[in-house]
Coordinates of C-alpha atoms in Angstrom, one line a residue:
S532 CA 6.0 20.7 -64.0
E533 CA 2.5 21.7 -64.9
H534 CA 3.5 23.5 -61.3
V535 CA 5.8 25.7 -62.7
S536 CA 4.8 28.8 -63.5
R537 CA 5.9 29.4 -67.7
R538 CA 7.6 32.6 -67.1
H539 CA 8.5 31.6 -63.4
C540 CA 11.9 33.4 -62.3
Q541 CA 14.2 35.8 -64.0
L542 CA 17.6 36.2 -63.3
K543 CA 19.8 39.2 -63.9
V544 CA 22.9 39.3 -64.5
T545 CA 25.2 42.3 -63.9
F546 CA 28.8 43.3 -65.6
G547 CA 30.2 45.8 -63.0
P548 CA 33.7 46.7 -62.9
E549 CA 35.4 44.8 -59.3
E550 CA 32.6 42.0 -59.6
I551 CA 29.3 40.3 -61.6
E552 CA 26.0 40.3 -59.6
V553 CA 23.3 38.4 -60.6
E554 CA 19.9 38.7 -58.6
I555 CA 16.6 36.4 -59.2
S556 CA 13.1 38.1 -59.3
D557 CA 10.2 36.1 -59.1
L558 CA 7.7 36.9 -61.6
G559 CA 4.3 36.4 -60.0
S560 CA 4.7 33.5 -60.1
H561 CA 1.4 30.7 -59.2
N562 CA 3.6 28.7 -56.7
G563 CA 6.6 31.1 -56.5
T564 CA 9.9 31.2 -55.5
Y565 CA 12.1 31.0 -52.6
V566 CA 16.2 30.8 -51.4
N567 CA 17.5 29.5 -49.1
R568 CA 14.0 28.4 -48.4
E569 CA 12.5 31.8 -48.1
K570 CA 10.2 33.5 -50.2
L571 CA 10.9 36.2 -52.9
V572 CA 9.1 38.8 -52.3
K573 CA 11.7 41.5 -54.2
P574 CA 14.6 40.7 -55.6
K575 CA 17.2 39.3 -54.0
K576 CA 21.2 39.8 -54.8
L577 CA 22.5 35.7 -55.5
R578 CA 25.7 34.8 -53.3
E579 CA 27.3 31.1 -53.8
D580 CA 25.8 27.2 -52.2
D581 CA 22.8 30.1 -52.2
E582 CA 19.8 27.3 -52.2
I583 CA 17.3 28.6 -55.3
S584 CA 13.7 26.3 -55.2
I585 CA 10.8 26.1 -57.5
V586 CA 7.8 23.5 -56.9
G587 CA 10.1 21.1 -55.5
Y588 CA 12.8 21.6 -57.9
Q589 CA 16.6 23.0 -56.7
F590 CA 18.9 24.8 -57.7
K591 CA 22.2 25.3 -55.9
F592 CA 24.1 28.7 -57.3
G593 CA 28.2 29.4 -57.9
W594 CA 30.4 30.5 -60.0
A595 CA 31.8 27.4 -62.9
T596 CA 35.4 27.9 -62.8
E597 CA 37.4 27.2 -66.3
E598 CA 40.4 24.4 -65.9
A599 CA 42.8 23.8 -68.4
P600 CA 42.6 20.4 -69.1
D601 CA 46.1 18.5 -68.1
E602 CA 47.8 17.6 -71.2
S603 CA 48.9 14.3 -69.2
D604 CA 45.4 12.6 -69.1
H605 CA 44.9 13.7 -73.6
P606 CA 46.9 11.3 -75.5
S607 CA 49.4 13.7 -78.7
G608 CA 47.8 15.5 -81.2
C609 CA 44.6 15.9 -79.0
S610 CA 42.2 19.1 -80.0
H611 CA 41.8 20.4 -77.0
C612 CA 45.6 20.4 -76.2
G613 CA 46.9 21.4 -79.8

């Protein structure tokens, strides 16, 4: 979009001993970055299901989980199942 800055916002991932933290900051964009409808004025730690808005584009923050494929769904010799 022509309204999104080239360097609009930044996500910083920190790997701690117990958990992974993700922090979002606005990089001085003209139209701002919003988390849960509040304009970012300083970096904010993201939590599961936080809603990020950038000039009309909405994103929901969450952790992806990778599940092992169910072998019954794949034919024998499938490259995913070995």
